[in-house]
Short mmCIF file of N, CA and C in Angstrom, two decimals:
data_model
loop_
_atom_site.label_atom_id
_atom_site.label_comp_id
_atom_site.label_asym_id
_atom_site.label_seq_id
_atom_site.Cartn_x
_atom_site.Cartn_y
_atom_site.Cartn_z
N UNK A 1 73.72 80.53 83.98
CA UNK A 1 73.15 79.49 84.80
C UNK A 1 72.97 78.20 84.01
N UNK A 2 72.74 78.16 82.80
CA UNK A 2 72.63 77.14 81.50
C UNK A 2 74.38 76.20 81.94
N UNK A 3 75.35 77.19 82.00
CA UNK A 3 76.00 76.31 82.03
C UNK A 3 76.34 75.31 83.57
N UNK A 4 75.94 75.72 84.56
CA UNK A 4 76.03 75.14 85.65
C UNK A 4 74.99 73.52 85.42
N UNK A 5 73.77 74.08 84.52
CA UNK A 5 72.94 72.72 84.80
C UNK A 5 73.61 71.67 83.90
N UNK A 6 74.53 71.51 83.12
CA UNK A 6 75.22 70.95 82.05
C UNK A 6 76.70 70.50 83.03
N UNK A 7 77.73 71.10 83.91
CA UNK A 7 78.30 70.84 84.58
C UNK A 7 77.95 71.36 86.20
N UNK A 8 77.30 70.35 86.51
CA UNK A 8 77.47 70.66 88.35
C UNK A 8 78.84 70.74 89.21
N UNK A 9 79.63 70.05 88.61
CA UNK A 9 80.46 70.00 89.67
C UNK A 9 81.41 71.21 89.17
N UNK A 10 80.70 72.14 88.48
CA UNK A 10 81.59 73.83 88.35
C UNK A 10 80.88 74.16 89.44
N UNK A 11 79.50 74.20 89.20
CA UNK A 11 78.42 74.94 90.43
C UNK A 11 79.03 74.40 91.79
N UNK A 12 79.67 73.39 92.50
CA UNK A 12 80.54 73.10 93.37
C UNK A 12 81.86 74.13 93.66
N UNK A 13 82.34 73.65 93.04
CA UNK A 13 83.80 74.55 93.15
C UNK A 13 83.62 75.99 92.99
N UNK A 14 82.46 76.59 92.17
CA UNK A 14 82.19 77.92 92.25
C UNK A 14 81.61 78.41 93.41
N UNK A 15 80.93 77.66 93.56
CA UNK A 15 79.81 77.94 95.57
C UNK A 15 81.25 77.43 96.50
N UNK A 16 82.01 76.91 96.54
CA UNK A 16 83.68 76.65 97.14
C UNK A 16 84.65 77.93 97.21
N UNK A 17 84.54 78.27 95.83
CA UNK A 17 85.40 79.39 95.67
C UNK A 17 84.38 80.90 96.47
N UNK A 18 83.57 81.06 95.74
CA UNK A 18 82.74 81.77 97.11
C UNK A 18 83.12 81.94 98.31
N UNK A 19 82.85 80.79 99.06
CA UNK A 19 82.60 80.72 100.27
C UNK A 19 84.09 80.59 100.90
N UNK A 20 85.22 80.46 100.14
CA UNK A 20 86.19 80.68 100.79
C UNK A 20 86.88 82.29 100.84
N UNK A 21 86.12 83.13 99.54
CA UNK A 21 86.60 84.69 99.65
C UNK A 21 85.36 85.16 100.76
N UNK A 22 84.08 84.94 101.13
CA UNK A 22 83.52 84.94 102.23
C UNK A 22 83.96 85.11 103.14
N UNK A 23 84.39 83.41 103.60
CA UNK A 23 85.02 83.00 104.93
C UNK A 23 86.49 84.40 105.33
N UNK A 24 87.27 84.34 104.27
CA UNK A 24 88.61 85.26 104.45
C UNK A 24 88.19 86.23 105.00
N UNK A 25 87.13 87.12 103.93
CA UNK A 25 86.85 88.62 104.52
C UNK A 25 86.22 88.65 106.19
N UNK A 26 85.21 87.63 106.02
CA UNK A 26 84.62 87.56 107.76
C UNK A 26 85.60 87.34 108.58
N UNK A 27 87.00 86.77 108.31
CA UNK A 27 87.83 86.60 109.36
C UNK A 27 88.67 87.84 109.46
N UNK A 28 89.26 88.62 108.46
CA UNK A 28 89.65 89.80 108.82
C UNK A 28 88.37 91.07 109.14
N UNK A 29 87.10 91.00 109.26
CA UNK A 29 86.24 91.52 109.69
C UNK A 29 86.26 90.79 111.36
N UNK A 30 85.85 89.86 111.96
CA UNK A 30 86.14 89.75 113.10
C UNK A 30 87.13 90.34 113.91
N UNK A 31 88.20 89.92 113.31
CA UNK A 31 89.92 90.61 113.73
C UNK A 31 89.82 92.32 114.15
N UNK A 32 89.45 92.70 113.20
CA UNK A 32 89.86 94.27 113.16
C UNK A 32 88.72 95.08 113.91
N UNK A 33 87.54 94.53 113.66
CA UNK A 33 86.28 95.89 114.16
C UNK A 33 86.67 96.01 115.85
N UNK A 34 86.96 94.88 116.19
CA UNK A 34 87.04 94.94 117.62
C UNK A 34 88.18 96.19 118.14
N UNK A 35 89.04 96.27 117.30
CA UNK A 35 90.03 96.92 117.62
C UNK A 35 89.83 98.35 116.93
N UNK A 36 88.93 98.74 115.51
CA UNK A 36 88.61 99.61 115.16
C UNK A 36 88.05 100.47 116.67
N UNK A 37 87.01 99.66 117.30
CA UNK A 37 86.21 100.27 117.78
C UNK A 37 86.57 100.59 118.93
N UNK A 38 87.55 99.95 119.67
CA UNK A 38 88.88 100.17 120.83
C UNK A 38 89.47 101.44 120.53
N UNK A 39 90.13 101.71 119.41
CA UNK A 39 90.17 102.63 119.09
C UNK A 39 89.96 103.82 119.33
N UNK A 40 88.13 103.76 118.67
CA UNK A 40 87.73 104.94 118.88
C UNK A 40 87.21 105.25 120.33
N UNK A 41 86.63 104.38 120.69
CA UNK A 41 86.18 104.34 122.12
C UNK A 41 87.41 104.96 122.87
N UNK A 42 88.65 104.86 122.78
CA UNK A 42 90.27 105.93 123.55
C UNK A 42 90.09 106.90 122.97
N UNK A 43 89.79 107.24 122.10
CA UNK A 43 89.98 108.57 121.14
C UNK A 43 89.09 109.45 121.99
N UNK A 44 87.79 108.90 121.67
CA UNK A 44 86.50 109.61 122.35
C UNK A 44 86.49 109.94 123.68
N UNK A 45 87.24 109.10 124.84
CA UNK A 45 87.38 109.26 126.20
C UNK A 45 88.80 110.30 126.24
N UNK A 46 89.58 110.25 125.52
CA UNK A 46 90.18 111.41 125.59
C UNK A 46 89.50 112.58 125.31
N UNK A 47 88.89 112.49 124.39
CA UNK A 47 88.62 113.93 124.16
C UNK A 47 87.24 114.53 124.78
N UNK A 48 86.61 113.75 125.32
CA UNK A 48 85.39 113.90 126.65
C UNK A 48 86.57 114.96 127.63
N UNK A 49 87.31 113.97 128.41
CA UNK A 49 88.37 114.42 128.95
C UNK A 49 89.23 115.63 128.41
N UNK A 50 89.28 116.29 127.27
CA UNK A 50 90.16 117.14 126.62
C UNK A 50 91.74 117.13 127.00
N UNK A 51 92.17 116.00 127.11
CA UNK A 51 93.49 115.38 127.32
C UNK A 51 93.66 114.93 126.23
N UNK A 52 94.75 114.69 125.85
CA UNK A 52 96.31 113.91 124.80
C UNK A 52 95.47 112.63 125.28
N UNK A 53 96.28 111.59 124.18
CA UNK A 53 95.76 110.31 124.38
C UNK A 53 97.33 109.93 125.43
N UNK A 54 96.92 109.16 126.62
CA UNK A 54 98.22 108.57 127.38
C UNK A 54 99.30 107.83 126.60
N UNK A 55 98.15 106.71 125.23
CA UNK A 55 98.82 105.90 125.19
C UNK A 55 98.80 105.77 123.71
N UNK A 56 99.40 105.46 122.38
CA UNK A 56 99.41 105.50 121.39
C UNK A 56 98.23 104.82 121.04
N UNK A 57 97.14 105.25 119.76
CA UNK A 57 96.36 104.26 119.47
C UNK A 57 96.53 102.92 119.37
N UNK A 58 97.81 102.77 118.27
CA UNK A 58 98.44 101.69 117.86
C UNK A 58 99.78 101.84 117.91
N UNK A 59 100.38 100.99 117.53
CA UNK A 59 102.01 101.15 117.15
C UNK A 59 101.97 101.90 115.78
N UNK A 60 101.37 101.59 115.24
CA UNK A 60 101.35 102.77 113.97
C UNK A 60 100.75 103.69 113.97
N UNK A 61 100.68 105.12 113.48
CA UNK A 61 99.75 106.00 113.48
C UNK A 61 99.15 106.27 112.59
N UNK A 62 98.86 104.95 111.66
CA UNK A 62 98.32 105.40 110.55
C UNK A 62 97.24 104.85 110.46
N UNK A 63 96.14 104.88 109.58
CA UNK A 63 94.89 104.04 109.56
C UNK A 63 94.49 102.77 110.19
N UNK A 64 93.76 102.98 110.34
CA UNK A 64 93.40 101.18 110.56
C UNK A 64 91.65 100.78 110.91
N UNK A 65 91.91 100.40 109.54
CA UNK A 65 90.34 99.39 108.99
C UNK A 65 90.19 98.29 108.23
N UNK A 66 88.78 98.17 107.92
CA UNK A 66 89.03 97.11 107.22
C UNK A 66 90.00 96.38 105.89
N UNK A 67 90.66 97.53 104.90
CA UNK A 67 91.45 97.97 103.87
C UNK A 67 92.68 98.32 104.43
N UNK A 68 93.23 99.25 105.50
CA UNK A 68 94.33 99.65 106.04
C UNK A 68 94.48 99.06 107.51
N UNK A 69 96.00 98.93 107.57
CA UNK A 69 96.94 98.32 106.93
C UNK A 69 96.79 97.19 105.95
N UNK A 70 97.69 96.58 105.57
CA UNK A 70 97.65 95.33 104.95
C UNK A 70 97.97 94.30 106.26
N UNK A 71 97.98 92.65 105.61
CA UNK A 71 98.05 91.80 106.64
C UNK A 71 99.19 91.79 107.00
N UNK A 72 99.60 92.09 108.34
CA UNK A 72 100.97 91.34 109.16
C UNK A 72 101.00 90.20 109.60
N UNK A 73 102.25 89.53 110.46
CA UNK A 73 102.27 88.58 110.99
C UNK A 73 101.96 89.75 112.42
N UNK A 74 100.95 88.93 113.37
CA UNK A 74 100.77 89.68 114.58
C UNK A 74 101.94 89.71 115.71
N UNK A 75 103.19 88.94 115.08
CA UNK A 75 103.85 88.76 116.21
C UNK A 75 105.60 89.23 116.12
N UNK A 76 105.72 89.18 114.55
CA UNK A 76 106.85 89.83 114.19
C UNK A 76 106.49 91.30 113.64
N UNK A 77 105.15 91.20 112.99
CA UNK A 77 104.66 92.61 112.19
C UNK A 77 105.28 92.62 110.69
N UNK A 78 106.04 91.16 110.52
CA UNK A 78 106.18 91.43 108.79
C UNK A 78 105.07 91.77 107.93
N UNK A 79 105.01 92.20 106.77
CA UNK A 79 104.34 92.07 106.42
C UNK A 79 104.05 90.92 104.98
N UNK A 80 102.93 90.35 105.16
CA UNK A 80 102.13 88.71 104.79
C UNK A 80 101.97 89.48 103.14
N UNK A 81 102.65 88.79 102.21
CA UNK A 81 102.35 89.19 100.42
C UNK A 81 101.15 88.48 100.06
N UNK A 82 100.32 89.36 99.32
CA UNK A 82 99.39 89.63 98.40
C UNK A 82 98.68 88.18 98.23
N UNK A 83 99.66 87.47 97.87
CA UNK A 83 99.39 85.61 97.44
C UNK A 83 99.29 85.25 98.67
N UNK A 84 99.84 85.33 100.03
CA UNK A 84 99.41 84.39 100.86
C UNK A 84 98.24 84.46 101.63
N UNK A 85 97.17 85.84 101.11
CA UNK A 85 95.98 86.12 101.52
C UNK A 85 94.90 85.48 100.85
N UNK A 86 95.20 84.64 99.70
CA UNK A 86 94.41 83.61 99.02
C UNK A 86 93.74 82.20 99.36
N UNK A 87 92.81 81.95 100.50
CA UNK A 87 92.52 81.32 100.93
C UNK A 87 92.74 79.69 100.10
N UNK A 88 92.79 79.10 100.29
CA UNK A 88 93.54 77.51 100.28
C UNK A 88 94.64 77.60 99.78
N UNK A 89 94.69 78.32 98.38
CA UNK A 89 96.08 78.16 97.47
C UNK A 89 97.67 78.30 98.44
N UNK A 90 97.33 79.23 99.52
CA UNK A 90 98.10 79.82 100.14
C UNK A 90 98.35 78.57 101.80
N UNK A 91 97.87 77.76 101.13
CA UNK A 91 97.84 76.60 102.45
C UNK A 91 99.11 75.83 101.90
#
């Protein structure tokens, strides 16, 4: 903290850099729970019902949370590399 009172304008760009790995995670947290929880909410009404699910969870059958999958494009489904999940740099 000694060194922030000696340079402020690190304490800037550090409370910046923060708040932009913040901002990222809250936006793939918005994105996904909704659909986590879509999810389960089909899962669960199937199996109230003791029926097969009608309709695939997802197009994939594999995980999906906050960690799994990685980022796609939502519209081709490529998948978005490692660096372009770096909030500004990646602007």
């Amino acid at each position: 903290m000694e060194f922030f009172k000696h340079q402020p304008l690190m304490l800037f760009i550090a409370t910046g850099v923060v708040g932009l790995i913040i901002g990222s995670f809250l936006n793939v947290v918005t994105f996904r729970v909704p659909i986590m929880i879509g999810r389960i909410w089909r899962k669960e009404c199937a199996d109230l019902k003791n029926q097969k699910l009608l309709f695939p969870l997802s197009t994939k059958d594999g995980p999906f949370n906050l960690w799994r999958p990685g980022s796609c494009c939502p519209h081709c489904s490529s998948v978005i590399p490692i660096h372009h999940n770096i909030p500004l740099i990646s602007y």
